[in-house]
PDB file of C-alpha atoms and ligand atoms in Angstrom:
ATOM      1  CA  MET A  93     -15.460  11.003   0.700  1.00  0.00           C
ATOM      2  CA  ALA A  94     -18.928  10.142   1.658  1.00  0.00           C
ATOM      3  CA  SER A  95     -21.081  12.884   2.903  1.00  0.00           C
ATOM      4  CA  ASP A  96     -22.488  10.946   6.119  1.00  0.00           C
ATOM      5  CA  LYS A  97     -21.562  12.493   9.428  1.00  0.00           C
ATOM      6  CA  LEU A  98     -19.022  10.820  11.192  1.00  0.00           C
ATOM      7  CA  LYS A  99     -20.535  10.394  14.817  1.00  0.00           C
ATOM      8  CA  SER A 100     -17.959   7.946  16.504  1.00  0.00           C
ATOM      9  CA  LEU A 101     -14.834   6.387  16.243  1.00  0.00           C
ATOM     10  CA  LYS A 102     -16.539   3.300  14.755  1.00  0.00           C
ATOM     11  CA  ASP A 103     -17.656   5.680  11.722  1.00  0.00           C
ATOM     12  CA  LEU A 104     -14.174   6.992  11.410  1.00  0.00           C
ATOM     13  CA  PHE A 105     -12.814   3.341  11.400  1.00  0.00           C
ATOM     14  CA  GLU A 106     -15.313   2.510   8.495  1.00  0.00           C
ATOM     15  CA  HIS A 107     -14.142   5.509   6.637  1.00  0.00           C
ATOM     16  CA  GLU A 108     -10.520   4.459   7.148  1.00  0.00           C
ATOM     17  CA  ILE A 109     -11.357   0.792   5.815  1.00  0.00           C
ATOM     18  CA  LYS A 110     -12.955   2.180   2.783  1.00  0.00           C
ATOM     19  CA  ASP A 111      -9.876   4.517   2.195  1.00  0.00           C
ATOM     20  CA  LEU A 112      -7.476   1.483   2.404  1.00  0.00           C
ATOM     21  CA  TYR A 113      -9.650  -0.438   0.296  1.00  0.00           C
ATOM     22  CA  SER A 114      -9.420   2.255  -2.511  1.00  0.00           C
ATOM     23  CA  ALA A 115      -5.675   2.509  -1.856  1.00  0.00           C
ATOM     24  CA  GLU A 116      -4.982  -1.402  -2.303  1.00  0.00           C
ATOM     25  CA  THR A 117      -7.181  -1.435  -5.591  1.00  0.00           C
ATOM     26  CA  GLN A 118      -5.384   1.611  -7.082  1.00  0.00           C
ATOM     27  CA  LEU A 119      -1.924  -0.007  -6.137  1.00  0.00           C
ATOM     28  CA  SER A 120      -2.655  -3.442  -7.506  1.00  0.00           C
ATOM     29  CA  GLU A 121      -3.446  -1.601 -10.660  1.00  0.00           C
ATOM     30  CA  ALA A 122      -0.209   0.241 -10.652  1.00  0.00           C
ATOM     31  CA  LEU A 123       2.338  -2.396  -9.357  1.00  0.00           C
ATOM     32  CA  PRO A 124       2.445  -4.392 -12.780  1.00  0.00           C
ATOM     33  CA  LYS A 125       3.562  -1.430 -14.641  1.00  0.00           C
ATOM     34  CA  MET A 126       6.284  -0.851 -12.172  1.00  0.00           C
ATOM     35  CA  ALA A 127       7.359  -4.534 -12.149  1.00  0.00           C
ATOM     36  CA  GLU A 128       7.466  -4.067 -16.102  1.00  0.00           C
ATOM     37  CA  LYS A 129       9.589  -1.088 -16.049  1.00  0.00           C
ATOM     38  CA  ALA A 130      11.923  -2.052 -13.305  1.00  0.00           C
ATOM     39  CA  SER A 131      15.423  -3.304 -14.654  1.00  0.00           C
ATOM     40  CA  ASP A 132      17.085  -4.593 -11.465  1.00  0.00           C
ATOM     41  CA  SER A 133      15.759  -8.382 -11.134  1.00  0.00           C
ATOM     42  CA  LYS A 134      15.408  -8.068  -7.263  1.00  0.00           C
ATOM     43  CA  LEU A 135      13.455  -5.078  -7.712  1.00  0.00           C
ATOM     44  CA  LYS A 136      11.199  -6.534 -10.393  1.00  0.00           C
ATOM     45  CA  LYS A 137      10.791  -9.553  -8.140  1.00  0.00           C
ATOM     46  CA  ALA A 138       9.903  -7.268  -5.005  1.00  0.00           C
ATOM     47  CA  PHE A 139       7.234  -5.437  -7.195  1.00  0.00           C
ATOM     48  CA  GLU A 140       5.889  -8.888  -8.392  1.00  0.00           C
ATOM     49  CA  SER A 141       5.478 -10.386  -4.953  1.00  0.00           C
ATOM     50  CA  HIS A 142       4.119  -7.230  -3.506  1.00  0.00           C
ATOM     51  CA  LEU A 143       1.446  -7.276  -6.241  1.00  0.00           C
ATOM     52  CA  GLU A 144       0.443 -10.755  -5.059  1.00  0.00           C
ATOM     53  CA  GLU A 145       0.480  -9.555  -1.288  1.00  0.00           C
ATOM     54  CA  THR A 146      -1.523  -6.515  -2.427  1.00  0.00           C
ATOM     55  CA  LYS A 147      -4.134  -8.730  -3.932  1.00  0.00           C
ATOM     56  CA  LYS A 148      -4.407 -10.701  -0.549  1.00  0.00           C
ATOM     57  CA  GLN A 149      -4.575  -7.380   1.280  1.00  0.00           C
ATOM     58  CA  LYS A 150      -7.537  -6.447  -0.648  1.00  0.00           C
ATOM     59  CA  GLU A 151      -9.452  -9.684   0.100  1.00  0.00           C
ATOM     60  CA  ARG A 152      -8.413  -9.236   3.890  1.00  0.00           C
ATOM     61  CA  ILE A 153     -10.302  -5.825   3.682  1.00  0.00           C
ATOM     62  CA  GLU A 154     -13.244  -7.551   1.978  1.00  0.00           C
ATOM     63  CA  LYS A 155     -13.216  -9.896   4.710  1.00  0.00           C
ATOM     64  CA  ILE A 156     -13.221  -7.213   7.271  1.00  0.00           C
ATOM     65  CA  GLY A 157     -16.304  -5.719   5.473  1.00  0.00           C
ATOM     66  CA  GLU A 158     -17.995  -8.891   5.931  1.00  0.00           C
ATOM     67  CA  ILE A 159     -17.208  -9.261   9.514  1.00  0.00           C
ATOM     68  CA  CYS A 160     -18.207  -5.589  10.222  1.00  0.00           C
ATOM     69  CA  ASN A 161     -21.191  -5.874   8.003  1.00  0.00           C
ATOM     70  CA  ILE A 162     -20.042  -2.714   5.954  1.00  0.00           C
ATOM     71  CA  SER A 163     -19.450  -1.990   2.310  1.00  0.00           C
ATOM     72  CA  VAL A 164     -15.656  -1.418   1.615  1.00  0.00           C
ATOM     73  CA  LYS A 165     -16.342   0.274  -1.637  1.00  0.00           C
ATOM     74  CA  GLY A 166     -17.409   3.769  -2.545  1.00  0.00           C
ATOM     75  CA  GLU A 167     -14.533   6.154  -1.741  1.00  0.00           C
ATOM     76  CA  LYS A 168     -11.501   7.235  -3.467  1.00  0.00           C
ATOM     77  CA  CYS A 169      -8.136   7.500  -1.801  1.00  0.00           C
ATOM     78  CA  GLU A 170      -6.851  10.720  -3.438  1.00  0.00           C
ATOM     79  CA  ALA A 171      -3.490  10.476  -1.480  1.00  0.00           C
ATOM     80  CA  MET A 172      -2.809   7.044  -3.095  1.00  0.00           C
ATOM     81  CA  ALA A 173      -4.051   8.362  -6.550  1.00  0.00           C
ATOM     82  CA  GLY A 174      -1.365  11.269  -5.976  1.00  0.00           C
ATOM     83  CA  LEU A 175       1.375   8.863  -4.890  1.00  0.00           C
ATOM     84  CA  ILE A 176       0.778   6.546  -7.886  1.00  0.00           C
ATOM     85  CA  LYS A 177       0.685   9.562 -10.126  1.00  0.00           C
ATOM     86  CA  GLU A 178       4.098  10.360  -8.958  1.00  0.00           C
ATOM     87  CA  GLY A 179       5.229   6.887  -9.620  1.00  0.00           C
ATOM     88  CA  GLU A 180       3.898   6.834 -13.259  1.00  0.00           C
ATOM     89  CA  GLU A 181       5.711  10.086 -14.061  1.00  0.00           C
ATOM     90  CA  MET A 182       8.897   8.388 -12.903  1.00  0.00           C
ATOM     91  CA  LEU A 183       7.940   5.457 -15.246  1.00  0.00           C
ATOM     92  CA  LYS A 184       7.572   7.789 -18.244  1.00  0.00           C
ATOM     93  CA  MET A 185      10.811   9.839 -17.548  1.00  0.00           C
ATOM     94  CA  ASP A 186      13.837   9.594 -19.705  1.00  0.00           C
ATOM     95  CA  ALA A 187      16.354   8.170 -17.360  1.00  0.00           C
ATOM     96  CA  GLU A 188      19.222   5.758 -17.169  1.00  0.00           C
ATOM     97  CA  SER A 189      17.666   2.236 -16.051  1.00  0.00           C
ATOM     98  CA  ASP A 190      19.598   2.116 -12.674  1.00  0.00           C
ATOM     99  CA  VAL A 191      18.374   5.718 -11.878  1.00  0.00           C
ATOM    100  CA  LYS A 192      14.766   5.156 -12.733  1.00  0.00           C
ATOM    101  CA  ASP A 193      15.123   1.963 -10.376  1.00  0.00           C
ATOM    102  CA  ALA A 194      16.390   4.374  -7.707  1.00  0.00           C
ATOM    103  CA  GLY A 195      13.426   6.678  -8.380  1.00  0.00           C
ATOM    104  CA  LEU A 196      10.856   3.621  -8.638  1.00  0.00           C
ATOM    105  CA  ILE A 197      11.977   2.571  -5.045  1.00  0.00           C
ATOM    106  CA  ALA A 198      11.720   6.059  -3.890  1.00  0.00           C
ATOM    107  CA  ALA A 199       8.013   6.269  -5.116  1.00  0.00           C
ATOM    108  CA  ALA A 200       6.990   2.560  -3.866  1.00  0.00           C
ATOM    109  CA  GLN A 201       8.504   3.495  -0.369  1.00  0.00           C
ATOM    110  CA  ARG A 202       6.473   6.555  -0.013  1.00  0.00           C
ATOM    111  CA  VAL A 203       3.516   4.219  -0.946  1.00  0.00           C
ATOM    112  CA  GLU A 204       4.412   1.928   1.730  1.00  0.00           C
ATOM    113  CA  HIS A 205       4.814   4.498   4.452  1.00  0.00           C
ATOM    114  CA  TYR A 206       1.284   5.776   3.513  1.00  0.00           C
ATOM    115  CA  GLU A 207      -0.081   2.253   3.854  1.00  0.00           C
ATOM    116  CA  MET A 208       1.829   1.727   7.331  1.00  0.00           C
ATOM    117  CA  ALA A 209       0.131   4.854   8.501  1.00  0.00           C
ATOM    118  CA  GLY A 210      -3.328   3.812   7.392  1.00  0.00           C
ATOM    119  CA  TYR A 211      -3.068   0.460   8.591  1.00  0.00           C
ATOM    120  CA  GLY A 212      -1.424   1.509  11.894  1.00  0.00           C
ATOM    121  CA  THR A 213      -4.348   3.811  12.667  1.00  0.00           C
ATOM    122  CA  ALA A 214      -7.120   1.262  11.541  1.00  0.00           C
ATOM    123  CA  HIS A 215      -5.386  -1.390  13.676  1.00  0.00           C
ATOM    124  CA  HIS A 216      -5.633   0.770  16.726  1.00  0.00           C
ATOM    125  CA  TYR A 217      -9.126   1.876  16.214  1.00  0.00           C
ATOM    126  CA  ALA A 218     -10.170  -1.830  15.843  1.00  0.00           C
ATOM    127  CA  LYS A 219      -8.360  -2.862  18.931  1.00  0.00           C
ATOM    128  CA  ARG A 220     -10.278   0.134  20.838  1.00  0.00           C
ATOM    129  CA  LEU A 221     -13.622  -0.975  19.311  1.00  0.00           C
ATOM    130  CA  GLY A 222     -12.944  -4.500  20.652  1.00  0.00           C
ATOM    131  CA  LEU A 223     -12.925  -5.857  16.923  1.00  0.00           C
ATOM    132  CA  ASP A 224     -10.213  -8.427  17.835  1.00  0.00           C
ATOM    133  CA  GLU A 225     -10.235 -10.695  14.591  1.00  0.00           C
ATOM    134  CA  VAL A 226     -10.374  -7.589  12.520  1.00  0.00           C
ATOM    135  CA  ALA A 227      -7.347  -6.043  14.447  1.00  0.00           C
ATOM    136  CA  GLY A 228      -5.621  -9.239  13.756  1.00  0.00           C
ATOM    137  CA  LEU A 229      -6.133  -9.156   9.984  1.00  0.00           C
ATOM    138  CA  LEU A 230      -4.894  -5.495   9.977  1.00  0.00           C
ATOM    139  CA  GLU A 231      -1.979  -6.285  11.845  1.00  0.00           C
ATOM    140  CA  GLU A 232      -1.003  -8.909   9.420  1.00  0.00           C
ATOM    141  CA  THR A 233      -1.187  -6.483   6.476  1.00  0.00           C
ATOM    142  CA  LEU A 234       0.612  -3.891   8.551  1.00  0.00           C
ATOM    143  CA  ASN A 235       3.460  -6.266   8.858  1.00  0.00           C
ATOM    144  CA  GLU A 236       3.583  -7.090   5.274  1.00  0.00           C
ATOM    145  CA  GLU A 237       3.925  -3.316   4.425  1.00  0.00           C
ATOM    146  CA  LYS A 238       6.607  -2.932   6.955  1.00  0.00           C
ATOM    147  CA  ALA A 239       8.541  -5.876   5.356  1.00  0.00           C
ATOM    148  CA  ALA A 240       7.957  -4.627   1.958  1.00  0.00           C
ATOM    149  CA  ASP A 241       9.280  -1.382   2.893  1.00  0.00           C
ATOM    150  CA  GLU A 242      12.293  -2.999   4.412  1.00  0.00           C
ATOM    151  CA  LYS A 243      12.848  -5.162   1.415  1.00  0.00           C
ATOM    152  CA  LEU A 244      12.914  -2.018  -0.907  1.00  0.00           C
ATOM    153  CA  ASN A 245      15.097  -0.294   1.469  1.00  0.00           C
ATOM    154  CA  LYS A 246      17.669  -3.031   1.425  1.00  0.00           C
ATOM    155  CA  ILE A 247      17.562  -3.356  -2.457  1.00  0.00           C
ATOM    156  CA  ALA A 248      18.219   0.286  -2.695  1.00  0.00           C
ATOM    157  CA  ILE A 249      21.012   0.384  -0.174  1.00  0.00           C
ATOM    158  CA  ASP A 250      22.749  -2.979  -1.199  1.00  0.00           C
ATOM    159  CA  SER A 251      22.759  -2.356  -4.918  1.00  0.00           C
ATOM    160  CA  VAL A 252      20.348   0.090  -6.773  1.00  0.00           C
ATOM    161  CA  ASN A 253      21.551   3.415  -5.479  1.00  0.00           C
ATOM    162  CA  GLU A 254      25.119   2.681  -5.905  1.00  0.00           C
ATOM    163  CA  LYS A 255      24.647   1.474  -9.526  1.00  0.00           C
ATOM    164  CA  ALA A 256      22.710   4.727 -10.123  1.00  0.00           C
ATOM    165  CA  GLN A 257      25.484   6.859  -8.747  1.00  0.00           C
ATOM    166  CA  LYS A 258      27.849   5.594 -11.423  1.00  0.00           C
TER     167      LYS A 258
HETATM  168 FE1  LIG B 960      -0.857  -2.826   0.671  1.00  0.00          FE
END
């Protein structure tokens, strides 16, 4: 985290944006590995399509940086690093393929919930700061994260968890 003093909500907003940018960057590097190791075809596709979304979400943050005239780089999101580390531990574990799929969903849903919290907060800050265009961009991503979480939930409940139980 940068050592600059946070003097206002605007400063905190910028900090949140940098944090989210780091989170998306890290996730875009982790998702291909998760897609590769997923056995269930729907789960594999879900990871692949969320990778494409994640790349667009990163670009959206870069656009926010341009609009707000701030650098989006320079911070590391330690929480995302931890969540990804847990996901990678699951990738390496000796597990039945269906059980591993269930574990990958559990790790990925933690990531989505973390992102939903971050984007929800940043969206509210942007609205309060009168940054309407930025708020719109953040809301778009927030909705994508919610949809990604729902999709994972459905894959787990409709098939993967049942296969893992056997
Ligand atoms: Fe994301």
